[in-house]
């Protein structure tokens, strides 16, 4: 690092979810300044998780955890929050990372932690669903238990919000008819024995046009057999896609950003790393680890030292 190099801060954190917040908090804990850039509210996705069962600290809901993380970070003097701002480009060279935000302003630091996470997929983004043009299906996490009581919901995809919905509403009489592809098979193990769930593995599903409130779909099973199903409503649960900023980030064939493939001054944390490790606990841990890696690198210390 050139001795005369100047920066706007010690660390730029892109993304204000659990991983980004953990990185900024850890950075402050070891005396580093940071700028955290987030286009929305801190931990915004946690506010849609009604029940938690895999987070330390006694938090039982996403909003409860989000409030605690937000309060902690806002009280951290070494972290400057840039909320309502979106990163449009990230560039890295031998001495700095340069981040451009949507105002046109550029910020520099020796390192950046990228923790922008993922965003919801739509039927047009996957090959195993055919749906009428213009059909708008809400994600499962928006389903309200009271409105869905006694009804059958067609759930397209086996992503983990199914388990969250069922844990949050243990007494709901809602039935979930889950049509899912082979790629989701490992995700549905936690709900396989739930009597409220009917699982339909499928190679393809076609949502048929309907003039009423009910939804009808035709599922093609892995054995080629066809089954027509009808439900009171349908919800998407097909997962997410990475939302990395443009610039000097290396993406894999699946769109995710493997940490080992990145520029030495760019550290990827949280859900952006892989589809298989999208948990709140892993996001928090990876964010904290990312900040420590920067701390050791700035001081030219080995990570294992």
CSV table of C-alpha atoms in Angstrom, one decimal:
chain,number,residue,atom,x,y,z
A,1,UNK,CA,0.0,0.0,0.0
A,2,UNK,CA,1.4,3.4,-1.0
A,3,UNK,CA,2.3,5.5,2.0
A,4,UNK,CA,0.7,8.6,0.5
A,5,UNK,CA,-2.6,6.9,-0.4
A,6,UNK,CA,-5.6,8.6,1.2
A,7,UNK,CA,-9.1,7.1,1.6
A,8,UNK,CA,-12.5,8.2,2.6
A,9,UNK,CA,-12.7,5.5,5.2
A,10,UNK,CA,-11.0,2.2,6.3
A,11,UNK,CA,-13.7,-0.1,5.0
A,12,UNK,CA,-16.7,0.3,2.6
A,13,UNK,CA,-19.6,-2.1,3.4
A,14,UNK,CA,-22.1,-2.6,0.6
A,15,UNK,CA,-25.4,-3.9,1.8
A,16,UNK,CA,-27.2,-3.4,5.1
A,17,UNK,CA,-28.5,-6.9,5.9
A,18,UNK,CA,-27.2,-9.1,8.7
A,19,UNK,CA,-23.8,-9.7,7.0
A,20,UNK,CA,-23.2,-6.1,6.2
A,21,UNK,CA,-24.2,-4.9,9.6
A,22,UNK,CA,-22.0,-7.6,11.3
A,23,UNK,CA,-19.1,-6.4,9.2
A,24,UNK,CA,-19.5,-2.8,10.1
A,25,UNK,CA,-20.0,-3.7,13.8
A,26,UNK,CA,-16.9,-5.9,13.9
A,27,UNK,CA,-14.9,-3.2,12.1
A,28,UNK,CA,-15.8,-0.7,14.8
A,29,UNK,CA,-14.9,-3.3,17.4
A,30,UNK,CA,-11.3,-3.4,16.2
A,31,UNK,CA,-11.1,0.4,15.7
A,32,UNK,CA,-11.8,0.7,12.0
A,33,UNK,CA,-14.0,3.3,10.4
A,34,UNK,CA,-16.6,2.1,7.9
A,35,UNK,CA,-19.2,3.5,5.5
A,36,UNK,CA,-22.2,1.2,5.1
A,37,UNK,CA,-24.2,1.8,1.9
A,38,UNK,CA,-27.8,0.4,1.8
A,39,UNK,CA,-30.6,1.5,-0.6
A,40,UNK,CA,-33.4,0.6,1.9
A,41,UNK,CA,-33.6,0.1,5.6
A,42,UNK,CA,-31.1,-1.8,7.7
A,43,UNK,CA,-32.0,-5.5,7.9
A,44,UNK,CA,-35.1,-4.9,5.8
A,45,UNK,CA,-35.6,-8.6,4.9
A,46,UNK,CA,-35.6,-9.6,8.6
A,47,UNK,CA,-38.8,-7.7,9.1
A,48,UNK,CA,-40.7,-10.2,7.0
A,49,UNK,CA,-39.6,-13.3,9.0
A,50,UNK,CA,-42.3,-13.9,11.6
A,51,UNK,CA,-40.5,-16.7,13.5
A,52,UNK,CA,-36.8,-17.6,14.1
A,53,UNK,CA,-35.5,-20.9,15.3
A,54,UNK,CA,-31.8,-20.8,14.4
A,55,UNK,CA,-30.4,-17.6,15.9
A,56,UNK,CA,-28.6,-17.2,19.2
A,57,UNK,CA,-29.5,-14.4,21.6
A,58,UNK,CA,-33.1,-15.3,22.4
A,59,UNK,CA,-34.6,-13.5,19.5
A,60,UNK,CA,-37.8,-15.3,18.3
A,61,UNK,CA,-38.8,-13.2,15.3
A,62,UNK,CA,-37.1,-11.4,12.5
A,63,UNK,CA,-38.4,-7.9,13.5
A,64,UNK,CA,-37.1,-8.4,17.0
A,65,UNK,CA,-33.6,-9.3,15.7
A,66,UNK,CA,-33.7,-6.5,13.1
A,67,UNK,CA,-34.5,-3.9,15.8
A,68,UNK,CA,-31.7,-5.1,18.0
A,69,UNK,CA,-29.1,-5.1,15.1
A,70,UNK,CA,-30.3,-1.7,13.9
A,71,UNK,CA,-30.1,-0.1,17.3
A,72,UNK,CA,-26.6,-1.6,17.9
A,73,UNK,CA,-25.3,-0.3,14.6
A,74,UNK,CA,-26.7,3.2,14.9
A,75,UNK,CA,-25.0,3.6,18.2
A,76,UNK,CA,-21.6,2.6,16.7
A,77,UNK,CA,-19.7,5.9,16.2
A,78,UNK,CA,-17.1,4.5,13.8
A,79,UNK,CA,-19.8,3.4,11.3
A,80,UNK,CA,-21.3,6.0,9.0
A,81,UNK,CA,-24.6,5.0,7.5
A,82,UNK,CA,-25.4,5.9,3.9
A,83,UNK,CA,-29.0,4.7,3.7
A,84,UNK,CA,-31.2,5.3,0.6
A,85,UNK,CA,-28.1,5.1,-1.6
A,86,UNK,CA,-27.4,2.4,-4.2
A,87,UNK,CA,-24.0,1.3,-5.4
A,88,UNK,CA,-23.8,1.4,-9.2
A,89,UNK,CA,-20.2,0.3,-9.7
A,90,UNK,CA,-17.3,-1.2,-7.7
A,91,UNK,CA,-13.7,-1.1,-9.0
A,92,UNK,CA,-10.6,-2.5,-7.3
A,93,UNK,CA,-6.9,-1.9,-8.1
A,94,UNK,CA,-3.6,-2.5,-6.3
A,95,UNK,CA,-4.1,0.2,-3.7
A,96,UNK,CA,-7.8,0.9,-3.3
A,97,UNK,CA,-11.5,0.0,-3.9
A,98,UNK,CA,-13.6,2.7,-5.5
A,99,UNK,CA,-17.3,2.6,-5.1
A,100,UNK,CA,-19.7,4.8,-7.2
A,101,UNK,CA,-23.1,5.5,-5.7
A,102,UNK,CA,-26.3,6.5,-7.6
A,103,UNK,CA,-25.7,10.2,-6.8
A,104,UNK,CA,-22.5,10.0,-8.9
A,105,UNK,CA,-20.3,10.3,-5.8
A,106,UNK,CA,-17.2,8.1,-5.5
A,107,UNK,CA,-15.9,6.7,-2.2
A,108,UNK,CA,-12.6,5.0,-1.7
A,109,UNK,CA,-11.2,2.6,0.9
A,110,UNK,CA,-8.4,0.0,1.1
A,111,UNK,CA,-11.0,-2.8,1.1
A,112,UNK,CA,-14.7,-3.4,0.6
A,113,UNK,CA,-17.1,-6.0,2.0
A,114,UNK,CA,-19.9,-6.8,-0.5
A,115,UNK,CA,-23.0,-8.2,1.2
A,116,UNK,CA,-25.8,-7.2,-1.1
A,117,UNK,CA,-27.5,-10.6,-0.8
A,118,UNK,CA,-30.3,-11.8,-3.1
A,119,UNK,CA,-33.6,-10.7,-4.5
A,120,UNK,CA,-36.8,-12.7,-5.3
A,121,UNK,CA,-37.0,-14.7,-8.6
A,122,UNK,CA,-40.1,-14.4,-10.9
A,123,UNK,CA,-41.6,-17.3,-12.9
A,124,UNK,CA,-40.0,-15.9,-16.1
A,125,UNK,CA,-36.6,-16.5,-14.4
A,126,UNK,CA,-37.0,-20.2,-14.2
A,127,UNK,CA,-37.5,-22.8,-16.9
A,128,UNK,CA,-39.7,-25.2,-14.9
A,129,UNK,CA,-42.7,-22.8,-14.6
A,130,UNK,CA,-45.0,-21.6,-17.4
A,131,UNK,CA,-47.5,-18.8,-16.4
A,132,UNK,CA,-49.8,-16.5,-18.3
A,133,UNK,CA,-48.2,-13.2,-19.3
A,134,UNK,CA,-48.9,-10.5,-16.7
A,135,UNK,CA,-49.8,-13.0,-14.0
A,136,UNK,CA,-48.7,-11.5,-10.6
A,137,UNK,CA,-48.2,-14.0,-7.8
A,138,UNK,CA,-47.2,-12.8,-4.4
A,139,UNK,CA,-44.3,-14.5,-2.5
A,140,UNK,CA,-45.2,-16.9,0.2
A,141,UNK,CA,-43.8,-14.7,3.0
A,142,UNK,CA,-46.6,-12.2,2.2
A,143,UNK,CA,-49.3,-14.7,2.9
A,144,UNK,CA,-51.4,-13.8,6.0
A,145,UNK,CA,-52.4,-16.8,8.2
A,146,UNK,CA,-55.8,-15.2,9.1
A,147,UNK,CA,-56.7,-14.6,5.4
A,148,UNK,CA,-55.5,-18.1,4.5
A,149,UNK,CA,-57.2,-20.0,7.3
A,150,UNK,CA,-59.1,-23.0,6.1
A,151,UNK,CA,-57.9,-22.5,2.5
A,152,UNK,CA,-55.5,-24.4,0.2
A,153,UNK,CA,-52.5,-22.5,-1.2
A,154,UNK,CA,-50.6,-23.6,-4.2
A,155,UNK,CA,-46.9,-22.9,-3.5
A,156,UNK,CA,-44.6,-22.9,-6.5
A,157,UNK,CA,-41.1,-23.9,-5.3
A,158,UNK,CA,-39.7,-25.6,-2.2
A,159,UNK,CA,-37.7,-22.8,-0.8
A,160,UNK,CA,-37.3,-22.4,3.0
A,161,UNK,CA,-40.0,-19.7,3.7
A,162,UNK,CA,-42.4,-22.7,3.8
A,163,UNK,CA,-40.9,-23.8,7.1
A,164,UNK,CA,-40.9,-20.3,8.4
A,165,UNK,CA,-44.6,-19.9,7.6
A,166,UNK,CA,-45.5,-23.1,9.3
A,167,UNK,CA,-43.5,-22.4,12.4
A,168,UNK,CA,-44.9,-18.9,12.7
A,169,UNK,CA,-48.5,-20.2,12.5
A,170,UNK,CA,-48.4,-23.7,14.2
A,171,UNK,CA,-52.2,-23.7,14.6
A,172,UNK,CA,-53.2,-22.6,11.1
A,173,UNK,CA,-55.6,-24.7,9.2
A,174,UNK,CA,-54.1,-23.7,5.9
A,175,UNK,CA,-53.0,-26.5,3.6
A,176,UNK,CA,-50.0,-26.0,1.4
A,177,UNK,CA,-49.8,-27.8,-1.9
A,178,UNK,CA,-46.1,-27.5,-2.8
A,179,UNK,CA,-44.9,-28.1,-6.4
A,180,UNK,CA,-41.2,-28.1,-6.5
A,181,UNK,CA,-38.3,-29.1,-8.9
A,182,UNK,CA,-35.6,-31.6,-8.2
A,183,UNK,CA,-33.1,-28.8,-7.3
A,184,UNK,CA,-35.3,-28.0,-4.2
A,185,UNK,CA,-35.4,-31.5,-2.9
A,186,UNK,CA,-32.8,-30.8,-0.1
A,187,UNK,CA,-34.8,-27.8,1.1
A,188,UNK,CA,-38.1,-29.5,1.9
A,189,UNK,CA,-36.8,-32.1,4.4
A,190,UNK,CA,-37.9,-30.0,7.4
A,191,UNK,CA,-41.5,-29.9,6.2
A,192,UNK,CA,-41.8,-33.4,4.7
A,193,UNK,CA,-43.7,-34.8,7.7
A,194,UNK,CA,-45.9,-31.8,8.3
A,195,UNK,CA,-49.6,-33.0,7.8
A,196,UNK,CA,-50.5,-29.5,6.5
A,197,UNK,CA,-48.2,-30.0,3.5
A,198,UNK,CA,-48.7,-32.0,0.3
A,199,UNK,CA,-45.5,-32.3,-1.7
A,200,UNK,CA,-45.6,-32.7,-5.5
A,201,UNK,CA,-42.2,-33.1,-7.1
A,202,UNK,CA,-42.4,-32.0,-10.8
A,203,UNK,CA,-40.3,-31.4,-13.8
A,204,UNK,CA,-42.6,-28.7,-15.0
A,205,UNK,CA,-45.7,-26.8,-13.9
A,206,UNK,CA,-48.1,-24.7,-16.0
A,207,UNK,CA,-50.3,-22.2,-14.3
A,208,UNK,CA,-53.5,-22.1,-16.3
A,209,UNK,CA,-55.5,-19.0,-17.1
A,210,UNK,CA,-58.4,-18.5,-14.7
A,211,UNK,CA,-61.3,-16.0,-14.7
A,212,UNK,CA,-62.0,-16.5,-11.0
A,213,UNK,CA,-60.2,-16.4,-7.7
A,214,UNK,CA,-59.2,-20.1,-7.7
A,215,UNK,CA,-55.9,-21.2,-9.3
A,216,UNK,CA,-55.5,-24.3,-11.5
A,217,UNK,CA,-52.2,-25.7,-12.5
A,218,UNK,CA,-51.0,-28.8,-14.4
A,219,UNK,CA,-47.9,-30.5,-13.0
A,220,UNK,CA,-45.7,-32.9,-15.0
A,221,UNK,CA,-44.1,-35.4,-12.7
A,222,UNK,CA,-40.6,-36.8,-13.0
A,223,UNK,CA,-42.2,-40.0,-14.4
A,224,UNK,CA,-43.9,-38.0,-17.1
A,225,UNK,CA,-47.3,-38.3,-15.5
A,226,UNK,CA,-49.6,-35.3,-15.4
A,227,UNK,CA,-51.7,-34.0,-12.5
A,228,UNK,CA,-54.1,-31.1,-12.4
A,229,UNK,CA,-54.4,-29.3,-9.1
A,230,UNK,CA,-56.7,-26.5,-7.9
A,231,UNK,CA,-56.1,-24.2,-5.0
A,232,UNK,CA,-57.7,-21.1,-3.5
A,233,UNK,CA,-54.7,-19.0,-4.2
A,234,UNK,CA,-51.1,-19.3,-5.4
A,235,UNK,CA,-47.8,-18.0,-4.0
A,236,UNK,CA,-44.3,-18.0,-5.3
A,237,UNK,CA,-41.5,-19.7,-3.4
A,238,UNK,CA,-38.9,-20.2,-6.0
A,239,UNK,CA,-35.9,-18.7,-4.3
A,240,UNK,CA,-33.7,-15.7,-5.0
A,241,UNK,CA,-31.1,-14.4,-7.4
A,242,UNK,CA,-27.8,-12.6,-6.5
A,243,UNK,CA,-28.0,-8.8,-6.5
A,244,UNK,CA,-24.3,-7.9,-6.8
A,245,UNK,CA,-23.3,-4.4,-8.1
A,246,UNK,CA,-21.6,-4.1,-11.5
A,247,UNK,CA,-17.8,-3.8,-11.8
A,248,UNK,CA,-15.0,-5.9,-10.5
A,249,UNK,CA,-16.9,-8.8,-9.0
A,250,UNK,CA,-16.4,-12.3,-10.2
A,251,UNK,CA,-19.6,-14.3,-10.7
A,252,UNK,CA,-20.0,-18.0,-11.0
A,253,UNK,CA,-22.2,-19.7,-13.6
A,254,UNK,CA,-25.1,-19.5,-11.1
A,255,UNK,CA,-24.7,-15.7,-10.6
A,256,UNK,CA,-23.2,-16.0,-7.1
A,257,UNK,CA,-19.8,-14.5,-6.2
A,258,UNK,CA,-17.4,-17.2,-4.8
A,259,UNK,CA,-15.3,-15.5,-2.1
A,260,UNK,CA,-12.1,-17.3,-3.2
A,261,UNK,CA,-12.4,-15.9,-6.8
A,262,UNK,CA,-12.5,-12.2,-5.9
A,263,UNK,CA,-10.0,-9.4,-6.1
A,264,UNK,CA,-7.9,-9.4,-2.9
A,265,UNK,CA,-9.4,-6.1,-1.8
A,266,UNK,CA,-13.0,-7.3,-2.3
A,267,UNK,CA,-14.5,-9.6,0.3
A,268,UNK,CA,-17.9,-11.2,-0.3
A,269,UNK,CA,-20.1,-12.0,2.7
A,270,UNK,CA,-23.6,-13.3,3.4
A,271,UNK,CA,-26.1,-14.7,1.0
A,272,UNK,CA,-24.1,-13.4,-2.0
A,273,UNK,CA,-21.6,-16.2,-1.6
A,274,UNK,CA,-23.8,-19.3,-2.3
A,275,UNK,CA,-27.3,-20.5,-2.5
A,276,UNK,CA,-26.6,-23.3,-0.1
A,277,UNK,CA,-25.6,-21.2,3.0
A,278,UNK,CA,-28.4,-18.7,3.2
A,279,UNK,CA,-29.0,-18.5,6.9
A,280,UNK,CA,-29.0,-15.6,9.3
A,281,UNK,CA,-26.4,-17.1,11.5
A,282,UNK,CA,-24.0,-17.8,8.6
A,283,UNK,CA,-24.6,-14.3,7.3
A,284,UNK,CA,-23.7,-12.7,10.7
A,285,UNK,CA,-20.6,-14.9,11.0
A,286,UNK,CA,-19.3,-14.3,7.5
A,287,UNK,CA,-19.8,-10.5,7.9
A,288,UNK,CA,-17.8,-10.5,11.1
A,289,UNK,CA,-15.1,-12.7,9.6
A,290,UNK,CA,-14.9,-10.4,6.5
A,291,UNK,CA,-14.1,-7.4,8.7
A,292,UNK,CA,-11.5,-9.3,10.6
A,293,UNK,CA,-9.8,-10.3,7.3
A,294,UNK,CA,-9.6,-6.6,6.4
A,295,UNK,CA,-8.2,-5.8,9.9
A,296,UNK,CA,-5.4,-8.4,9.5
A,297,UNK,CA,-4.7,-7.5,5.9
A,298,UNK,CA,-4.3,-3.8,6.7
A,299,UNK,CA,-1.8,-4.7,9.4
A,300,UNK,CA,-0.1,-7.3,7.2
A,301,UNK,CA,-0.9,-10.0,9.7
A,302,UNK,CA,-1.7,-13.6,8.7
A,303,UNK,CA,-5.4,-14.5,9.3
A,304,UNK,CA,-4.4,-17.5,11.4
A,305,UNK,CA,-2.0,-15.4,13.5
